[in-house]
Coordinates of C-alpha atoms and ligand atoms in Angstrom, one line a residue:
M12 CA -35.9 -43.6 -3.3
P13 CA -32.6 -41.6 -2.9
E14 CA -29.5 -43.7 -2.2
T15 CA -28.2 -43.6 1.4
M16 CA -24.8 -43.6 3.0
N17 CA -23.2 -43.6 6.5
A18 CA -22.1 -40.3 7.9
I19 CA -20.8 -38.8 11.2
I20 CA -23.1 -36.1 12.4
I21 CA -22.7 -33.2 14.9
S22 CA -26.0 -34.2 16.7
S23 CA -25.8 -31.1 19.0
F24 CA -23.0 -28.7 20.1
G25 CA -20.7 -30.1 22.7
G26 CA -17.9 -32.5 23.4
P27 CA -16.7 -35.4 21.2
E28 CA -19.7 -37.5 22.4
V29 CA -22.0 -35.3 20.2
L30 CA -20.5 -36.9 17.1
Q31 CA -22.8 -39.7 16.1
H32 CA -23.1 -42.1 13.1
Q33 CA -26.3 -41.9 11.1
T34 CA -27.7 -43.0 7.8
V35 CA -28.3 -40.0 5.5
S36 CA -28.9 -39.3 1.8
K37 CA -25.9 -39.8 -0.5
P38 CA -25.0 -36.5 -2.2
L39 CA -25.7 -36.0 -5.9
P40 CA -22.9 -34.0 -7.7
A41 CA -23.8 -31.0 -9.9
R42 CA -22.1 -30.7 -13.3
D43 CA -19.1 -28.8 -12.0
E44 CA -18.7 -31.2 -9.0
V45 CA -17.3 -34.6 -8.4
L46 CA -18.6 -37.4 -6.1
I47 CA -15.8 -38.9 -4.0
R48 CA -15.8 -42.2 -2.1
V49 CA -14.0 -41.1 1.0
H50 CA -11.2 -43.4 2.2
A51 CA -9.7 -41.2 4.9
F52 CA -9.7 -37.6 6.2
G53 CA -7.6 -35.4 8.5
V54 CA -9.3 -33.7 11.4
N55 CA -8.8 -29.9 12.0
H56 CA -9.1 -27.5 14.9
A57 CA -11.8 -25.6 13.0
E58 CA -13.9 -28.8 13.2
M59 CA -13.5 -28.9 17.0
H60 CA -14.8 -25.3 17.1
M61 CA -17.7 -26.2 14.8
R62 CA -18.5 -29.2 17.0
K63 CA -18.7 -26.8 20.0
G64 CA -20.8 -24.2 18.1
E65 CA -18.0 -21.7 18.2
W66 CA -17.5 -21.2 14.4
D67 CA -19.4 -18.8 12.1
E68 CA -20.3 -21.6 9.6
Y69 CA -20.8 -25.3 10.0
H70 CA -22.6 -28.2 8.5
P71 CA -23.8 -31.2 10.6
I72 CA -21.7 -33.4 8.4
S73 CA -18.3 -31.9 9.2
G74 CA -14.9 -32.4 7.5
L75 CA -13.0 -29.7 5.6
E76 CA -10.8 -32.2 3.7
C77 CA -10.7 -35.8 2.6
V78 CA -8.8 -38.3 0.3
G79 CA -10.4 -41.0 -1.8
I80 CA -11.4 -42.0 -5.3
V81 CA -13.7 -40.6 -7.9
E82 CA -17.1 -42.4 -7.8
F83 CA -18.8 -40.2 -10.4
C84 CA -17.9 -37.1 -12.3
P85 CA -20.8 -35.6 -14.3
S86 CA -18.5 -33.5 -16.6
G87 CA -16.2 -36.4 -17.3
D88 CA -13.2 -34.2 -16.3
L89 CA -12.0 -36.9 -13.8
A90 CA -12.1 -40.6 -14.6
V91 CA -14.0 -42.9 -12.2
G92 CA -11.4 -44.5 -9.9
T93 CA -9.0 -41.6 -10.0
K94 CA -7.2 -41.1 -6.7
I95 CA -7.7 -37.5 -5.4
V96 CA -7.2 -35.2 -2.5
A97 CA -9.9 -32.7 -1.7
V98 CA -10.0 -29.6 0.5
M99 CA -12.5 -26.8 1.3
G100 CA -15.0 -25.8 -1.4
G101 CA -17.6 -25.4 1.3
M102 CA -17.1 -29.0 2.7
G103 CA -18.2 -29.1 6.3
R104 CA -19.4 -25.5 6.1
T105 CA -22.0 -25.0 3.4
R106 CA -22.2 -28.6 2.1
P107 CA -21.8 -32.0 3.7
G108 CA -18.1 -32.6 4.4
G109 CA -15.6 -35.4 4.5
Y110 CA -17.1 -37.1 7.6
G111 CA -19.6 -38.8 5.2
E112 CA -18.9 -42.0 3.3
F113 CA -19.3 -40.0 0.1
V114 CA -18.8 -36.3 -0.5
S115 CA -19.6 -34.1 -3.4
V116 CA -17.0 -31.3 -4.0
P117 CA -16.5 -28.6 -6.7
L118 CA -13.9 -29.7 -9.2
T119 CA -11.9 -26.6 -8.3
N120 CA -11.3 -28.1 -4.8
V121 CA -9.9 -31.5 -6.0
L122 CA -6.4 -32.5 -7.1
P123 CA -5.8 -35.9 -8.8
V124 CA -2.7 -37.6 -7.4
E125 CA -0.5 -40.6 -8.0
T126 CA 1.0 -42.1 -4.9
K127 CA 1.9 -45.2 -3.1
L128 CA 1.3 -43.6 0.3
S129 CA -1.4 -45.3 2.4
W130 CA -4.7 -43.6 2.7
A131 CA -3.8 -42.6 6.2
E132 CA -0.5 -41.0 5.1
L133 CA -2.2 -39.2 2.2
A134 CA -5.0 -37.9 4.4
A135 CA -2.4 -36.0 6.6
L136 CA -1.5 -33.8 3.7
P137 CA -4.2 -31.8 1.9
E138 CA -5.2 -29.1 4.3
V139 CA -1.8 -28.8 6.0
Y140 CA 0.4 -28.6 2.9
C141 CA -2.1 -26.5 0.9
T142 CA -2.3 -24.0 3.7
A143 CA 1.4 -23.9 4.5
W144 CA 2.3 -23.6 0.8
T145 CA -0.2 -20.8 0.1
C146 CA 0.9 -19.0 3.3
L147 CA 4.6 -19.1 2.3
F148 CA 4.5 -18.6 -1.4
T149 CA 1.3 -16.8 -2.3
V150 CA 0.8 -14.5 0.7
L151 CA 4.3 -14.1 2.1
D152 CA 6.0 -14.4 -1.3
L153 CA 8.9 -16.1 0.4
K154 CA 12.2 -16.1 -1.6
R155 CA 15.5 -18.0 -1.4
G156 CA 17.8 -16.5 1.2
E157 CA 15.1 -14.6 3.1
R158 CA 15.0 -14.8 6.9
L159 CA 11.7 -16.4 8.0
L160 CA 10.4 -16.6 11.6
I161 CA 7.8 -19.4 12.1
R162 CA 6.0 -19.0 15.5
G163 CA 4.4 -22.3 16.5
A164 CA 6.7 -24.4 14.3
T165 CA 6.0 -27.7 16.0
S166 CA 2.3 -27.5 15.0
T167 CA 1.3 -29.6 12.0
V168 CA 1.1 -26.5 9.8
G169 CA 4.3 -25.2 11.3
Q170 CA 6.2 -28.4 10.5
A171 CA 4.9 -28.3 6.9
A172 CA 5.9 -24.7 6.6
L173 CA 9.4 -25.4 7.9
N174 CA 9.9 -28.2 5.4
L175 CA 8.6 -26.1 2.5
A176 CA 10.6 -23.0 3.5
V177 CA 13.9 -24.8 4.0
D178 CA 13.4 -26.6 0.7
A179 CA 12.9 -23.2 -1.0
G180 CA 16.2 -21.9 0.4
A181 CA 14.8 -19.7 3.2
V182 CA 16.8 -19.2 6.4
V183 CA 14.3 -20.3 9.1
T184 CA 14.1 -19.5 12.8
A185 CA 11.5 -21.6 14.5
T186 CA 9.7 -21.3 17.9
T187 CA 8.3 -23.8 20.3
R188 CA 7.3 -23.4 24.0
R189 CA 9.4 -26.5 24.9
E190 CA 13.2 -26.7 25.0
E191 CA 13.1 -30.5 24.6
R192 CA 11.7 -29.9 21.1
F193 CA 14.6 -27.7 19.9
E194 CA 16.7 -30.6 18.5
W195 CA 13.6 -31.9 16.6
L196 CA 13.2 -28.6 14.9
K197 CA 17.0 -28.3 14.2
S198 CA 16.8 -31.8 12.6
M199 CA 14.3 -30.3 10.2
D200 CA 17.0 -27.7 9.3
A201 CA 15.8 -24.7 11.2
V202 CA 19.0 -22.6 11.5
D203 CA 17.9 -21.3 14.9
V204 CA 15.2 -22.4 17.5
V205 CA 14.0 -20.2 20.2
R206 CA 11.5 -20.7 23.1
E207 CA 8.1 -19.2 22.3
Q208 CA 7.3 -16.7 25.1
D209 CA 5.9 -13.3 25.6
G210 CA 8.6 -10.7 24.9
L211 CA 10.2 -12.5 22.0
D212 CA 11.4 -9.1 20.6
E213 CA 13.2 -8.4 23.8
Y214 CA 14.7 -11.8 23.7
F215 CA 16.1 -11.3 20.2
D216 CA 17.5 -7.9 21.2
S217 CA 19.3 -9.5 24.1
I218 CA 20.9 -12.5 22.4
T219 CA 21.7 -11.2 18.9
P220 CA 22.7 -7.5 19.3
A221 CA 25.1 -7.9 16.4
L222 CA 22.5 -9.4 14.0
P223 CA 19.4 -7.7 12.5
Q224 CA 16.6 -8.5 14.9
E225 CA 14.0 -8.2 12.2
F226 CA 12.9 -10.9 9.8
D227 CA 12.0 -10.5 6.1
K228 CA 8.9 -12.7 6.7
V229 CA 7.1 -13.9 9.8
L230 CA 4.5 -16.7 9.9
N231 CA 2.5 -16.3 13.1
L232 CA 0.6 -19.4 14.0
I233 CA 0.1 -18.4 17.7
G234 CA -2.3 -15.6 16.7
N235 CA -3.6 -12.5 18.3
R236 CA -1.7 -12.9 21.6
V237 CA 1.6 -12.2 19.8
L238 CA 0.3 -10.2 16.8
L239 CA 1.8 -6.8 17.9
E240 CA 5.1 -8.4 18.8
S241 CA 5.2 -10.3 15.5
L242 CA 4.7 -7.0 13.6
K243 CA 7.7 -5.5 15.6
L244 CA 9.8 -8.5 14.5
T245 CA 9.1 -7.8 10.8
K246 CA 11.4 -5.4 9.0
P247 CA 10.1 -2.5 6.9
G248 CA 9.2 -3.9 3.5
G249 CA 8.7 -7.3 5.0
R250 CA 5.6 -9.3 5.5
M251 CA 3.9 -10.7 8.6
L252 CA 1.1 -13.2 8.1
Q253 CA -1.2 -14.4 10.8
A254 CA -2.6 -17.9 9.9
G255 CA -3.1 -19.6 13.3
W256 CA -4.7 -19.1 16.7
L257 CA -2.9 -21.6 18.9
G258 CA -2.8 -18.9 21.7
G259 CA -6.6 -18.5 21.6
L260 CA -9.2 -16.4 19.8
A261 CA -9.3 -13.4 22.3
P262 CA -9.1 -10.1 20.3
V263 CA -6.2 -7.7 20.5
K264 CA -7.1 -4.9 22.8
L265 CA -6.2 -1.3 22.2
F266 CA -4.5 -1.8 18.9
N267 CA -3.3 1.6 17.7
P268 CA -1.6 1.2 14.3
M269 CA -0.2 4.7 14.5
V270 CA 1.8 3.7 17.5
E271 CA 2.2 0.0 17.1
M272 CA 2.9 -0.5 13.4
K273 CA 6.2 0.3 11.8
P274 CA 5.9 2.1 8.4
G275 CA 6.2 -0.2 5.5
V276 CA 5.5 -3.5 7.2
H277 CA 2.8 -5.6 5.4
F278 CA 0.3 -7.4 7.6
S279 CA -2.1 -10.0 6.3
L280 CA -4.3 -12.9 7.3
F281 CA -4.9 -16.2 5.7
H282 CA -7.8 -18.5 6.1
S283 CA -7.8 -21.8 4.2
K284 CA -11.5 -21.7 3.4
V285 CA -10.5 -19.6 0.3
L286 CA -8.5 -22.5 -1.1
G287 CA -9.8 -23.4 -4.5
S288 CA -11.2 -19.9 -5.1
R289 CA -10.2 -17.8 -8.1
D290 CA -7.6 -15.9 -6.0
F291 CA -6.2 -19.1 -4.4
P292 CA -6.5 -21.9 -7.0
L293 CA -5.4 -25.4 -6.0
S294 CA -3.9 -25.8 -9.4
G295 CA -1.0 -23.6 -8.3
I296 CA 0.0 -25.9 -5.5
P297 CA 2.6 -28.5 -6.4
M298 CA 0.8 -31.3 -4.4
Q299 CA 2.3 -34.1 -6.6
E300 CA 5.8 -32.8 -6.0
I301 CA 5.1 -32.5 -2.3
I302 CA 3.9 -36.1 -2.2
Q303 CA 7.0 -37.3 -4.1
K304 CA 9.3 -35.6 -1.5
I305 CA 7.3 -37.3 1.3
E306 CA 7.4 -40.7 -0.5
A307 CA 11.2 -40.3 -0.9
G308 CA 11.5 -39.8 2.8
K309 CA 12.8 -36.2 2.5
W310 CA 10.1 -35.0 4.9
D311 CA 8.3 -36.8 7.7
A312 CA 4.6 -36.0 7.3
K313 CA 3.2 -39.2 8.8
P314 CA 0.0 -38.7 10.8
A315 CA 0.7 -38.6 14.6
R316 CA -2.5 -40.6 15.3
V317 CA -4.8 -42.8 13.1
F318 CA -8.3 -43.7 14.2
E319 CA -10.9 -46.0 12.7
Y320 CA -14.1 -44.4 11.3
S321 CA -16.1 -45.9 14.2
D322 CA -13.7 -44.2 16.7
I323 CA -14.4 -40.6 15.7
Q324 CA -15.1 -39.5 19.3
N325 CA -11.6 -40.5 20.4
A326 CA -10.1 -38.8 17.3
H327 CA -11.8 -35.6 18.5
R328 CA -10.6 -36.2 22.1
A329 CA -7.0 -36.3 20.7
L330 CA -7.8 -33.1 18.7
D331 CA -9.0 -31.3 21.9
S332 CA -5.7 -32.1 23.6
H333 CA -3.8 -29.8 21.2
D334 CA -0.8 -32.0 21.8
T335 CA -0.4 -34.8 19.2
K336 CA 2.8 -33.6 17.5
G337 CA 1.2 -34.0 14.1
K338 CA -1.9 -34.6 12.1
I339 CA -4.8 -36.8 13.4
V340 CA -6.5 -38.8 10.6
V341 CA -9.5 -41.1 10.4
I342 CA -9.7 -44.0 8.0
H343 CA -12.7 -45.9 6.6
Ligands
NAP20 N1 -5.1 -20.2 8.5 C1 -5.5 -21.4 8.0 O1 -6.0 -21.6 6.9 C2 -5.3 -22.5 9.0 C3 -5.3 -23.9 8.5 C4 -5.0 -24.9 9.4 C5 -4.8 -24.6 10.7 N2 -4.8 -23.3 11.1 C6 -4.5 -22.9 12.5 O2 -3.1 -23.1 12.6 C7 -2.8 -23.4 14.0 C8 -2.0 -24.7 14.0 O3 -2.8 -25.8 13.6 P1 -2.3 -27.2 13.7 O4 -3.4 -28.2 13.4 O5 -1.1 -27.3 12.9 O6 -1.9 -27.3 15.3 P2 -1.4 -28.5 16.1 O7 -0.7 -29.5 15.3 O8 -2.5 -29.0 17.0 O9 -0.3 -27.7 17.1 C9 0.0 -28.2 18.3 C10 1.2 -27.5 18.8 O10 1.0 -26.1 19.0 C11 1.7 -25.5 20.1 N3 0.7 -24.9 21.0 C12 -0.4 -25.4 21.5 N4 -1.0 -24.5 22.3 C13 -0.3 -23.4 22.2 C14 -0.4 -22.1 22.9 N5 -1.4 -21.8 23.7 N6 0.6 -21.2 22.6 C15 1.6 -21.5 21.8 N7 1.7 -22.7 21.2 C16 0.8 -23.6 21.4 C17 2.3 -26.7 20.8 O11 3.7 -26.8 20.4 P3 4.8 -26.5 21.5 O12 4.4 -27.0 22.8 O13 6.0 -27.2 20.9 O14 5.0 -25.0 21.5 C18 1.5 -27.9 20.2 O15 2.3 -29.1 20.2 C19 -4.2 -23.6 14.7 O16 -4.5 -22.4 15.3 C20 -5.1 -23.8 13.5 O17 -6.4 -23.4 13.9 C21 -5.0 -22.3 10.3

């Protein structure tokens, strides 16, 4: 008889009510995998789209990330009881994800950590900080002294990117749609905060005629809606990275690169599902250092909302609101 476990299942596509608890088979790790006892997990916008049937890949047991302890590691690479964070590696897409009591994950998608953070605090970090770090330092190749524009900076990924970029010595301009959030972003050491709106390029032209209006690097978390404008705001030789879709998934209409792209501007896209792959190894991400900065109180990365495992539907209701000011986590 296979061993069983509890898991949250997407029982059919729809609202948060489709998430149901069920007894399922406990996963069996292959030689290059590790079995994790999940203690907590962060929830992600992609999981909302998966729940609604709007994503290209999904597994009925959702969950792109989790934190917990090693239950069994066939290769012996990780000792039983090791505290870990895990992200991607097909979790919630091509294999059961972190919404199960146990999850089996490729070793390449797990990082051992030492920390006194609670499970809830730790669960707020893996996807957000691995994504923000990779966007800034692998894709944008951000350097000390460079001017960086973060569009959508109050989002959870945006806050992490702001913390990491300031720490690396970049000069950051941050955007939010709400003026009441300006002080908050300034308290995180953004040198400048501007209201996110259509026509941001015209706005920069009007307020800073004496300064260069173009940025060395732009991290666009708003998405397609401001893609062309974000390209205009990037200087030749600079890089614009689109890594979020807060403004919706509608495609850019009538994109004519000949007319709309400046020569020499680099444009790329990042999707965290590649984390842990050969090109984007987790081993390059200084997660232990990030945890130490958070433990020391240098950055506030506390989850905005914490829900019990039995309360997953309300966790997804909060996710659907797009307005929690930080990460939503679920604890066992
Ligand atoms: N590329 C990747 O690998 C990756 C990984 C993780 C997440 N993401 C994506 O990154 C984005 C941010 O994710 P998150 O979890 O950090 O988001 P989040 O924490 O839920 O962000 C919420 C904030 O985004 C802003 N926002 C909401 N709707 C908006 C709209 N229509 N236009 C402009 N701003 C809007 C609001 O801030 P203000 O009201 O202050 O403006 C809101 O407080 C999402 O699109 C997510 O899918 C991408």
